[in-house]
């Protein structure tokens, strides 16, 4: 029996997803995620020998398009949505912070 | 004539272990998942759309030409082309507006494979998978250094451009070998038509995984991943720097920690990129917006059939024609510069006995040397060099009509101004021994000494001197002895 999910696990995943959760939320989501994982464990108990793993509900492969240029968006329209613009580019805070 | 591949010797009791990840931008018209133009050097943020900007509600559709290029690369690298799927690689970095990159994870389109270095060493390929490129970030303030920047500017024209990432096995043992690998891989990628091979424009980018271990050890040391090398030269410098850094660290009692390090070309050193440990937790999961790719066998077969010969095959061919080793500098140069057709042209003009492609090995060897030296040092002139005139010149040299020195002079003149070698030689006042004159003399000498000729033909090499002596006598010392030797060998 694998260990069940802890609030530490949820805090870790939340940090990776850049989500800020309150203590109350951490507890609540831990319970909810535990239920989801329990369900997955139920499915895991089935014998799936010979069943190919399914990543898609669609019985399709090779949906391909031709290599033909289609119009891009107008730059002014695009940059109007940017929080900050400099030199026709998206301006973002410096990427690697000071040591934390 | 397989020469034993040479594994570089470790220095000072340590062995270097290098694996390379090469990102190759594909020469498609459009991006991997949308119809935006795939084009370098355009005005910032002009080739963007809802798909490559990751706007809600947009859906990616895979570019058939990108899949075809990926298969071409896989076929050229002896990989197994297989059914594959896409995953999301999740990370927060402004170069990816979706906050994930669509890549291939546990099932890449190309699995396994290898390439052969000119020296004969085979380097393993682990995989070559499809993924999308990121946007281009420029760090502003602090002299452009990433650590001291005050802000970053992002251009998404490159976001979504198709890439194939080729991951090598940790098979390289020196900086030189790493450079040779990239050089060979670049030639292969260019030959497939998938890449323009331009490292300086970033269409080919190399990351190096470098570690050291005591010589003779089977276990790998802890590796560091080196990024930001934009030429073969900086790859060599960065690897050399990193190897001595790791050896010094270990010898002074320290421990190498697994991390990503940034090569600083100006300072000539690598520096830690100080990323948090979670940065490596990409939480891959299957891309729900894309279905698997399962290229039909007939498609893969027709792509394989359409590939031109790869550099290693071309080197083998030139080696076979000329008798020179496939790893020799002259042969490598001829193939790297695409001068094979000059050598072939010499064959096309003749029907020598014991030849591959029409030119005897001695004649083809002259062609290889002239191509690798005089032609290689004047590539502008080479573009206008008539193949048939070059072939004629080589024949004039091999028959003894011109000495090697004279042939070089005539060839340089042909490269500068074109023209017929015979006319140029005459204009330069090179005393034309009658065409085929030397050949006739050599044949006479051979005919006069059937017993010695039989022994020489059986492999008694030292008798060459005997024949050359007679040729010298017959021509009163005027013959070009190198040509005479070449003729002798070609008759054997
Ligand atoms: Zn787009």
Coordinates of C-alpha atoms and ligand atoms in Angstrom, one line a residue:
Chain A
X1 CA 0.0 0.0 0.0
X2 CA 1.7 3.3 -1.1
X3 CA 1.7 6.1 1.4
X4 CA -1.1 8.6 1.1
X5 CA -0.6 12.2 0.1
X6 CA 0.5 14.7 2.8
X7 CA 0.1 18.4 3.2
X8 CA 3.8 18.7 2.5
X9 CA 3.3 17.0 -0.9
X10 CA 0.5 19.4 -1.7
X11 CA 2.6 22.4 -0.6
X12 CA 5.4 21.3 -2.8
X13 CA 3.1 20.9 -5.9
X14 CA 1.5 24.2 -5.1
X15 CA 4.9 25.9 -5.0
X16 CA 5.8 24.3 -8.4
X17 CA 2.6 25.7 -9.8
X18 CA 3.2 29.1 -8.2
X19 CA 0.0 28.8 -6.2
X20 CA -0.2 30.5 -2.8
X21 CA -2.5 28.4 -0.5
X22 CA -3.7 29.1 3.0
X23 CA -3.3 26.5 5.7
X24 CA -7.0 25.8 5.5
X25 CA -6.8 25.3 1.7
X26 CA -3.8 23.0 2.1
X27 CA -5.8 20.8 4.4
X28 CA -8.9 20.8 2.2
X29 CA -7.0 20.1 -1.0
X30 CA -4.9 17.4 0.6
X31 CA -8.2 15.6 1.5
X32 CA -9.6 16.1 -2.0
X33 CA -6.4 14.9 -3.7
X34 CA -6.3 11.9 -1.4
X35 CA -9.8 10.9 -2.6
X36 CA -8.7 11.3 -6.3
X37 CA -5.6 9.2 -5.7
X38 CA -7.7 6.5 -3.9
X39 CA -9.8 6.3 -6.9
X40 CA -6.8 5.9 -9.1
X41 CA -5.6 3.1 -6.8
X42 CA -9.0 1.4 -7.3
X43 CA -8.4 1.5 -11.1
X44 CA -4.9 0.2 -10.5
X45 CA -6.2 -2.9 -8.9
X46 CA -7.7 -4.0 -12.2
X47 CA -5.8 -6.5 -14.3
X48 CA -4.6 -4.5 -17.3
X49 CA -2.3 -7.1 -18.8
X50 CA -2.2 -6.6 -22.5
X51 CA -4.0 -3.3 -22.4
X52 CA -2.1 -0.5 -24.2
X53 CA -1.8 2.7 -22.0
X54 CA -4.2 5.3 -23.2
X55 CA -3.2 8.9 -23.2
X56 CA -6.1 10.0 -25.5
X57 CA -9.8 9.4 -25.7
X58 CA -9.7 9.8 -29.5
X59 CA -8.9 6.8 -31.7
X60 CA -6.8 9.0 -33.9
X61 CA -3.1 9.2 -34.9
X62 CA -1.1 11.4 -37.3
X63 CA -3.3 14.5 -37.3
X64 CA -0.9 16.7 -39.4
X65 CA -1.1 19.9 -41.3
X66 CA 0.7 21.1 -44.4
X67 CA 3.7 23.4 -43.9
X68 CA 1.9 26.5 -45.2
X69 CA 2.2 30.0 -43.7
X70 CA -0.9 31.5 -42.4
X71 CA -1.2 35.2 -41.2
X72 CA 0.2 36.0 -37.8
X73 CA -1.4 38.6 -35.4
X74 CA -0.8 42.3 -35.7
X75 CA 2.0 43.3 -33.4
X76 CA 0.3 46.3 -32.0
X77 CA -2.6 44.1 -31.0
X78 CA -0.4 41.6 -29.4
X79 CA 1.8 44.0 -27.4
X80 CA -1.3 45.9 -26.2
X81 CA -1.9 42.8 -24.0
X82 CA 1.6 42.8 -22.6
X83 CA 1.9 44.1 -19.0
X84 CA 5.0 46.1 -20.1
X85 CA 6.6 46.7 -23.5
X86 CA 10.1 47.9 -24.4
X87 CA 11.6 48.0 -27.9
X88 CA 8.6 46.0 -29.3
X89 CA 9.2 43.2 -26.9
X90 CA 7.6 41.9 -23.7
X91 CA 9.4 43.4 -20.7
X92 CA 9.6 41.1 -17.7
X93 CA 11.4 41.4 -14.4
X94 CA 15.0 40.1 -14.4
X95 CA 14.9 36.4 -14.5
X96 CA 17.5 35.0 -12.2
X97 CA 16.9 36.6 -8.8
X98 CA 19.5 37.2 -6.1
X99 CA 20.3 34.2 -4.0
X100 CA 17.4 33.4 -1.7
Chain B
X1 CA 41.4 -1.3 -44.5
X2 CA 39.8 -0.6 -41.1
X3 CA 42.1 1.5 -39.0
X4 CA 41.8 0.9 -35.2
X5 CA 39.9 3.8 -33.7
X6 CA 42.0 5.9 -31.3
X7 CA 40.5 6.6 -27.9
X8 CA 42.1 9.8 -26.6
X9 CA 44.3 9.2 -23.6
X10 CA 43.1 10.6 -20.2
X11 CA 45.3 13.4 -18.7
X12 CA 46.8 13.2 -15.3
X13 CA 45.0 10.1 -14.1
X14 CA 41.6 11.4 -14.9
X15 CA 39.2 10.5 -17.6
X16 CA 36.8 13.0 -19.1
X17 CA 33.3 11.9 -20.0
X18 CA 31.2 14.1 -22.2
X19 CA 27.6 13.7 -23.5
X20 CA 26.1 16.3 -25.8
X21 CA 22.6 17.6 -26.3
X22 CA 22.3 19.3 -29.7
X23 CA 19.2 21.4 -30.5
X24 CA 18.6 21.7 -34.2
X25 CA 16.1 24.2 -35.6
X26 CA 14.3 22.6 -38.6
X27 CA 14.2 24.4 -41.9
X28 CA 10.4 24.4 -42.2
X29 CA 8.3 27.3 -43.6
X30 CA 6.2 27.4 -40.5
X31 CA 6.3 26.7 -36.8
X32 CA 5.8 23.2 -35.2
X33 CA 2.1 23.7 -34.1
X34 CA 0.9 26.8 -36.0
X35 CA 1.2 28.5 -39.4
X36 CA 3.4 31.4 -38.2
X37 CA 6.5 31.9 -40.3
X38 CA 9.7 30.1 -39.1
X39 CA 12.2 32.8 -40.0
X40 CA 15.4 34.1 -38.3
X41 CA 16.1 37.8 -37.9
X42 CA 12.6 39.3 -38.4
X43 CA 11.1 42.3 -36.5
X44 CA 10.4 41.2 -32.9
X45 CA 7.0 39.7 -32.2
X46 CA 5.7 39.8 -35.8
X47 CA 5.5 36.0 -36.3
X48 CA 3.1 35.2 -33.4
X49 CA -0.4 33.9 -33.1
X50 CA -2.8 32.6 -30.4
X51 CA -1.2 29.1 -30.6
X52 CA 2.4 30.1 -30.1
X53 CA 1.5 32.8 -27.6
X54 CA -0.4 30.2 -25.6
X55 CA -3.7 32.1 -25.6
X56 CA -6.6 30.3 -24.0
X57 CA -8.8 28.3 -26.5
X58 CA -6.1 27.9 -29.1
X59 CA -5.1 24.4 -30.3
X60 CA -1.8 23.1 -31.7
X61 CA -1.8 21.1 -35.0
X62 CA 1.5 19.3 -35.9
X63 CA 3.4 20.3 -39.0
X64 CA 3.9 17.4 -41.4
X65 CA 7.2 18.8 -42.7
X66 CA 8.7 18.9 -39.2
X67 CA 7.8 15.2 -38.7
X68 CA 9.4 14.4 -42.0
X69 CA 12.7 16.3 -41.1
X70 CA 12.7 14.5 -37.8
X71 CA 12.5 11.1 -39.6
X72 CA 15.2 12.1 -42.0
X73 CA 17.5 12.9 -39.1
X74 CA 16.6 9.7 -37.3
X75 CA 17.3 7.7 -40.5
X76 CA 20.6 9.4 -41.0
X77 CA 21.6 8.6 -37.4
X78 CA 20.6 4.9 -37.7
X79 CA 17.8 5.4 -35.1
X80 CA 14.7 3.4 -34.8
X81 CA 11.8 5.5 -36.1
X82 CA 8.9 4.7 -33.9
X83 CA 5.3 5.7 -32.9
X84 CA 5.6 8.6 -30.4
X85 CA 3.6 11.1 -28.5
X86 CA 4.0 14.6 -27.0
X87 CA 4.2 15.7 -23.4
X88 CA 4.0 19.0 -21.6
X89 CA 7.2 20.0 -19.8
X90 CA 6.0 22.4 -17.2
X91 CA 8.2 25.3 -16.0
X92 CA 7.9 29.0 -15.3
X93 CA 10.2 31.1 -17.4
X94 CA 9.1 34.0 -19.6
X95 CA 10.6 32.5 -22.8
X96 CA 7.6 30.1 -22.9
X97 CA 4.3 32.0 -22.8
X98 CA 2.3 28.8 -22.2
X99 CA 4.4 28.0 -19.0
X100 CA 5.0 24.7 -20.6
X101 CA 7.0 23.5 -23.6
X102 CA 5.5 20.8 -25.8
X103 CA 8.2 18.1 -26.1
X104 CA 8.6 14.4 -26.3
X105 CA 9.3 12.5 -23.1
X106 CA 9.4 8.7 -22.7
X107 CA 8.5 7.9 -26.3
X108 CA 10.6 9.9 -28.7
X109 CA 10.1 9.7 -32.5
X110 CA 13.7 8.4 -32.9
X111 CA 15.3 6.0 -30.4
X112 CA 18.9 4.9 -30.4
X113 CA 21.4 5.1 -33.2
X114 CA 25.0 6.2 -33.8
X115 CA 27.3 8.3 -35.9
X116 CA 30.9 7.6 -36.9
X117 CA 33.6 10.2 -36.4
X118 CA 36.2 10.6 -39.2
X119 CA 38.8 8.9 -37.0
X120 CA 36.5 5.8 -37.0
X121 CA 35.1 6.1 -33.4
X122 CA 31.4 5.4 -33.2
X123 CA 29.4 7.7 -30.8
X124 CA 26.1 6.4 -29.6
X125 CA 22.8 8.4 -30.0
X126 CA 20.3 7.9 -27.2
X127 CA 17.4 9.6 -28.9
X128 CA 16.4 12.4 -31.3
X129 CA 13.1 13.9 -30.4
X130 CA 10.8 16.7 -31.6
X131 CA 10.0 19.7 -29.5
X132 CA 9.2 23.4 -29.9
X133 CA 11.8 26.2 -29.4
X134 CA 11.4 28.9 -26.8
X135 CA 11.2 32.6 -27.3
X136 CA 14.3 34.7 -27.3
X137 CA 15.1 36.6 -24.1
X138 CA 17.5 39.5 -24.0
X139 CA 18.8 40.6 -20.7
X140 CA 19.1 44.3 -20.4
X141 CA 21.2 46.3 -18.0
X142 CA 24.3 45.0 -16.3
X143 CA 26.2 44.7 -19.6
X144 CA 23.9 42.0 -20.9
X145 CA 25.0 39.5 -18.3
X146 CA 22.2 37.3 -17.0
X147 CA 23.3 37.6 -13.3
X148 CA 23.5 41.4 -13.4
X149 CA 20.5 42.2 -15.7
X150 CA 17.9 44.6 -14.4
X151 CA 15.1 43.3 -16.7
X152 CA 14.6 41.0 -19.6
X153 CA 12.9 41.6 -23.0
X154 CA 11.2 38.7 -24.8
X155 CA 10.6 38.2 -28.5
X156 CA 8.3 35.3 -29.3
X157 CA 9.1 34.9 -33.0
X158 CA 11.2 31.8 -32.1
X159 CA 8.6 30.4 -29.7
X160 CA 7.2 27.3 -31.3
X161 CA 9.8 26.9 -34.0
X162 CA 10.4 23.2 -34.6
X163 CA 13.5 21.6 -33.1
X164 CA 14.9 18.2 -33.0
X165 CA 17.0 17.5 -29.9
X166 CA 19.7 15.0 -30.4
X167 CA 21.0 13.4 -27.2
X168 CA 24.3 11.5 -27.5
X169 CA 25.5 8.8 -25.2
X170 CA 28.3 9.8 -22.8
X171 CA 30.8 8.5 -25.2
X172 CA 33.2 11.3 -25.8
X173 CA 36.4 11.5 -23.9
X174 CA 38.0 14.9 -24.8
X175 CA 37.1 18.4 -25.9
X176 CA 38.5 17.6 -29.3
X177 CA 36.2 14.6 -29.6
X178 CA 33.2 16.7 -28.6
X179 CA 34.0 19.2 -31.3
X180 CA 34.5 16.4 -33.8
X181 CA 31.1 15.0 -32.9
X182 CA 29.3 18.3 -33.3
X183 CA 31.2 18.9 -36.6
X184 CA 30.1 15.5 -37.9
X185 CA 26.5 15.9 -36.6
X186 CA 26.3 19.3 -38.2
X187 CA 27.4 17.9 -41.6
X188 CA 24.8 15.1 -41.3
X189 CA 22.0 17.5 -40.4
X190 CA 22.9 19.7 -43.3
X191 CA 23.0 16.7 -45.6
X192 CA 19.5 15.7 -44.6
X193 CA 18.3 19.1 -45.5
X194 CA 16.8 19.5 -42.0
X195 CA 19.2 22.3 -40.8
X196 CA 21.3 25.1 -42.2
X197 CA 23.9 24.2 -39.5
X198 CA 24.5 27.8 -38.5
X199 CA 25.8 27.8 -34.9
X200 CA 26.4 31.5 -34.9
X201 CA 22.7 32.2 -35.7
X202 CA 21.6 29.7 -33.0
X203 CA 20.0 27.3 -35.4
X204 CA 22.3 24.7 -33.9
X205 CA 22.8 24.9 -30.1
X206 CA 24.9 22.6 -28.0
X207 CA 24.7 21.8 -24.3
X208 CA 27.4 19.6 -22.8
X209 CA 27.2 17.2 -19.9
X210 CA 30.7 17.0 -18.5
X211 CA 32.1 14.8 -15.7
X212 CA 35.4 13.3 -14.7
X213 CA 36.4 10.0 -13.1
X214 CA 39.6 8.3 -12.2
X215 CA 41.1 6.6 -15.2
X216 CA 40.0 3.0 -15.4
X217 CA 36.9 3.6 -13.3
X218 CA 33.6 2.2 -14.7
X219 CA 31.4 4.5 -12.7
X220 CA 30.4 8.0 -13.9
X221 CA 31.3 11.1 -11.8
X222 CA 28.8 13.7 -11.0
X223 CA 28.1 15.7 -14.2
X224 CA 27.5 19.4 -14.8
X225 CA 25.5 20.7 -17.7
X226 CA 27.2 23.5 -19.6
X227 CA 25.1 26.0 -21.6
X228 CA 25.6 29.0 -23.8
X229 CA 28.3 27.9 -26.1
X230 CA 27.8 29.4 -29.6
X231 CA 30.7 28.0 -31.6
X232 CA 32.8 24.9 -31.8
X233 CA 35.6 26.9 -30.4
X234 CA 33.7 28.0 -27.3
X235 CA 32.5 24.3 -26.9
X236 CA 36.1 23.2 -26.8
X237 CA 37.2 26.0 -24.4
X238 CA 34.2 25.4 -22.1
X239 CA 34.7 21.7 -21.8
X240 CA 38.5 22.2 -21.1
X241 CA 37.7 24.8 -18.5
X242 CA 35.0 22.6 -16.8
X243 CA 37.2 19.5 -16.8
X244 CA 40.1 21.3 -15.0
X245 CA 37.6 22.9 -12.6
X246 CA 36.2 19.6 -11.6
X247 CA 39.6 17.9 -11.3
X248 CA 40.9 20.7 -9.1
X249 CA 37.8 20.7 -7.0
X250 CA 38.0 16.9 -6.4
X251 CA 41.8 17.0 -5.8
X252 CA 41.4 19.7 -3.2
X253 CA 38.9 17.6 -1.3
X254 CA 35.7 19.1 -2.7
X255 CA 32.7 17.5 -4.3
X256 CA 31.2 18.3 -7.7
X257 CA 27.5 19.1 -7.4
X258 CA 25.1 18.4 -10.2
X259 CA 24.1 21.7 -11.6
X260 CA 23.6 23.8 -14.8
X261 CA 26.6 26.1 -15.5
X262 CA 26.7 29.0 -17.8
X263 CA 29.7 29.5 -20.1
X264 CA 31.0 33.1 -20.1
X265 CA 32.9 33.5 -23.3
X266 CA 34.5 36.8 -22.3
X267 CA 35.7 35.6 -18.9
X268 CA 36.6 32.2 -20.2
X269 CA 34.9 30.3 -17.4
X270 CA 31.7 28.5 -16.4
X271 CA 29.5 29.8 -13.5
X272 CA 26.7 28.2 -11.6
X273 CA 23.3 29.3 -12.8
X274 CA 21.9 29.0 -9.2
X275 CA 18.6 27.5 -10.0
X276 CA 16.4 26.1 -7.2
X277 CA 16.2 22.4 -7.0
X278 CA 12.5 22.4 -8.0
X279 CA 13.4 23.9 -11.4
X280 CA 14.2 20.3 -12.4
X281 CA 10.8 19.0 -11.5
X282 CA 9.0 19.4 -14.8
X283 CA 5.9 17.3 -14.0
X284 CA 5.7 15.9 -17.5
X285 CA 2.3 14.8 -18.6
X286 CA 0.8 13.7 -21.9
X287 CA -0.2 16.6 -24.1
X288 CA -4.0 16.3 -24.3
X289 CA -4.3 18.6 -27.3
X290 CA -2.2 16.4 -29.6
X291 CA -2.7 12.8 -30.8
X292 CA 0.2 10.3 -31.2
X293 CA 2.4 10.2 -34.3
X294 CA 2.7 6.8 -35.9
X295 CA 4.5 7.3 -39.2
X296 CA 3.3 4.6 -41.7
X297 CA 6.2 2.2 -42.7
X298 CA 5.9 3.2 -46.4
X299 CA 6.4 6.9 -45.5
X300 CA 9.5 6.1 -43.4
X301 CA 10.8 3.9 -46.2
X302 CA 10.3 6.5 -48.9
X303 CA 12.0 9.2 -46.7
X304 CA 15.0 6.8 -46.1
X305 CA 15.3 6.1 -49.8
X306 CA 15.4 9.9 -50.6
X307 CA 18.4 10.6 -48.3
X308 CA 21.6 11.5 -50.0
X309 CA 24.8 9.7 -49.0
X310 CA 26.0 10.8 -45.5
X311 CA 29.5 12.2 -44.9
X312 CA 30.9 9.0 -43.5
X313 CA 29.8 7.0 -46.6
X314 CA 31.2 9.8 -48.8
X315 CA 34.5 9.6 -47.0
X316 CA 34.5 5.8 -47.5
X317 CA 33.9 6.3 -51.2
X318 CA 36.7 8.8 -51.6
X319 CA 39.0 6.5 -49.5
X320 CA 38.1 3.5 -51.7
X321 CA 38.8 5.5 -54.9
X322 CA 42.1 7.0 -53.8
X323 CA 43.5 4.5 -51.4
X324 CA 43.9 7.2 -48.8
X325 CA 42.5 6.6 -45.2
X326 CA 38.9 7.7 -44.7
X327 CA 40.0 9.6 -41.6
X328 CA 42.9 11.4 -43.4
X329 CA 42.8 15.2 -43.4
X330 CA 42.7 15.4 -47.2
X331 CA 39.7 13.1 -47.4
X332 CA 37.9 14.7 -44.5
X333 CA 38.4 18.1 -46.1
X334 CA 37.2 17.1 -49.5
X335 CA 34.0 15.7 -48.0
X336 CA 33.4 18.6 -45.6
X337 CA 33.7 21.1 -48.4
X338 CA 31.6 19.0 -50.8
X339 CA 34.4 18.7 -53.3
X340 CA 33.7 15.0 -53.9
X341 CA 32.4 15.7 -57.4
X342 CA 35.9 16.9 -58.4
X343 CA 37.4 13.6 -57.6
X344 CA 34.5 11.8 -59.3
X345 CA 35.0 14.0 -62.4
X346 CA 38.5 12.6 -62.8
X347 CA 37.1 9.1 -62.7
X348 CA 34.4 10.0 -65.2
X349 CA 37.1 11.0 -67.7
X350 CA 39.0 7.8 -67.5
X351 CA 38.7 4.1 -67.5
X352 CA 41.8 3.1 -65.6
X353 CA 42.3 -0.5 -64.8
X354 CA 42.0 -1.5 -61.1
X355 CA 40.0 1.6 -60.4
X356 CA 36.9 2.5 -58.4
X357 CA 34.9 4.9 -60.5
X358 CA 37.3 5.2 -63.5
X359 CA 40.4 6.7 -61.9
X360 CA 43.3 4.5 -60.6
X361 CA 44.0 5.1 -56.9
X362 CA 47.2 7.0 -57.7
X363 CA 45.3 9.4 -60.0
X364 CA 42.4 9.8 -57.6
X365 CA 44.8 10.5 -54.8
X366 CA 46.3 13.4 -56.8
X367 CA 42.7 14.7 -57.3
X368 CA 42.0 14.5 -53.6
X369 CA 45.2 16.3 -52.7
X370 CA 44.7 19.1 -55.2
X371 CA 41.0 19.4 -54.1
X372 CA 42.0 19.5 -50.3
X373 CA 44.8 22.0 -50.8
X374 CA 44.6 24.4 -53.8
X375 CA 40.8 24.2 -54.3
X376 CA 40.0 24.2 -50.6
X377 CA 42.0 27.4 -50.1
X378 CA 40.1 29.2 -52.8
X379 CA 36.5 28.3 -52.4
X380 CA 35.3 31.4 -54.3
X381 CA 37.3 30.2 -57.3
X382 CA 36.2 26.7 -56.8
X383 CA 32.6 27.7 -57.5
X384 CA 33.6 28.5 -61.1
X385 CA 36.0 25.7 -61.6
X386 CA 35.0 23.5 -64.5
X387 CA 34.9 19.9 -63.3
X388 CA 36.3 18.6 -66.6
X389 CA 39.2 21.1 -66.6
X390 CA 40.1 20.0 -63.1
X391 CA 40.0 16.4 -64.3
X392 CA 42.2 17.2 -67.2
X393 CA 44.8 19.0 -65.0
X394 CA 44.9 15.9 -62.7
X395 CA 45.5 13.7 -65.7
X396 CA 48.3 16.0 -66.9
X397 CA 50.0 15.7 -63.5
X398 CA 49.5 12.0 -63.1
X399 CA 50.8 11.3 -66.6
X400 CA 53.9 13.3 -65.9
X401 CA 53.1 16.0 -68.4
X402 CA 53.3 18.5 -65.5
X403 CA 55.3 18.2 -62.3
X404 CA 53.4 18.6 -59.1
X405 CA 54.7 22.1 -58.6
X406 CA 53.7 23.0 -62.1
X407 CA 50.3 21.5 -61.7
X408 CA 49.7 23.5 -58.5
X409 CA 50.6 26.7 -60.3
X410 CA 48.3 25.9 -63.2
X411 CA 45.5 25.0 -60.9
X412 CA 45.8 28.3 -58.9
X413 CA 45.6 30.2 -62.2
X414 CA 42.5 28.2 -63.2
X415 CA 40.9 29.0 -59.8
X416 CA 41.6 32.7 -60.3
X417 CA 40.6 33.1 -63.9
X418 CA 39.3 29.9 -65.3
X419 CA 40.7 28.4 -68.5
X420 CA 42.1 25.2 -70.0
X421 CA 45.0 23.7 -68.2
X422 CA 46.9 22.8 -71.3
X423 CA 46.7 26.4 -72.6
X424 CA 47.7 27.8 -69.2
X425 CA 50.6 25.5 -69.0
X426 CA 51.8 26.5 -72.4
X427 CA 51.4 30.2 -71.6
X428 CA 53.4 29.7 -68.5
X429 CA 56.2 28.1 -70.6
X430 CA 56.1 24.8 -68.8
X431 CA 58.0 22.5 -71.1
X432 CA 55.4 20.1 -72.2
X433 CA 56.8 16.6 -72.2
X434 CA 54.8 15.0 -74.9
X435 CA 51.4 13.9 -73.6
X436 CA 51.8 10.4 -72.2
X437 CA 55.6 10.7 -72.7
X438 CA 56.4 9.6 -69.2
X439 CA 53.8 6.9 -69.4
X440 CA 55.4 5.4 -72.5
X441 CA 58.8 5.5 -70.8
X442 CA 57.5 3.8 -67.7
X443 CA 55.8 1.1 -69.8
X444 CA 59.1 0.6 -71.8
X445 CA 61.1 0.1 -68.6
X446 CA 58.5 -2.3 -67.2
X447 CA 58.5 -4.3 -70.5
X448 CA 62.3 -4.5 -70.4
X449 CA 62.4 -6.1 -66.9
X450 CA 59.6 -8.6 -66.8
X451 CA 61.2 -10.6 -64.0
X452 CA 61.6 -7.7 -61.6
X453 CA 58.2 -6.4 -62.6
X454 CA 56.6 -9.8 -61.5
X455 CA 58.4 -9.6 -58.1
X456 CA 57.4 -5.9 -57.7
X457 CA 53.8 -6.8 -58.5
X458 CA 53.8 -9.6 -55.9
X459 CA 54.6 -7.0 -53.3
X460 CA 58.4 -6.5 -53.3
X461 CA 58.0 -2.8 -52.8
X462 CA 61.7 -2.0 -52.6
X463 CA 62.0 -2.8 -56.4
X464 CA 60.2 0.5 -57.0
X465 CA 63.6 2.2 -56.6
X466 CA 65.0 -0.1 -59.4
X467 CA 62.4 1.0 -61.9
X468 CA 62.5 4.7 -60.9
X469 CA 66.3 4.5 -61.5
X470 CA 65.8 3.3 -65.0
X471 CA 63.1 5.9 -65.7
X472 CA 65.5 8.6 -64.5
X473 CA 68.2 7.2 -66.8
X474 CA 65.9 7.1 -69.8
X475 CA 64.7 10.7 -69.4
X476 CA 68.2 12.0 -68.5
X477 CA 66.8 13.0 -65.1
X478 CA 64.0 15.2 -66.5
X479 CA 61.1 13.1 -65.2
X480 CA 59.0 14.0 -62.3
X481 CA 59.8 11.2 -60.0
X482 CA 56.6 11.4 -57.9
X483 CA 54.6 11.0 -61.1
X484 CA 56.8 8.1 -62.2
X485 CA 56.2 6.4 -58.8
X486 CA 52.5 7.0 -59.1
X487 CA 52.5 5.5 -62.6
X488 CA 54.4 2.5 -61.4
X489 CA 51.9 1.9 -58.6
X490 CA 49.0 2.3 -61.0
X491 CA 50.4 -0.3 -63.3
X492 CA 50.9 -2.8 -60.6
Ligands
LIG1 ZN1 1.9 31.1 -34.1

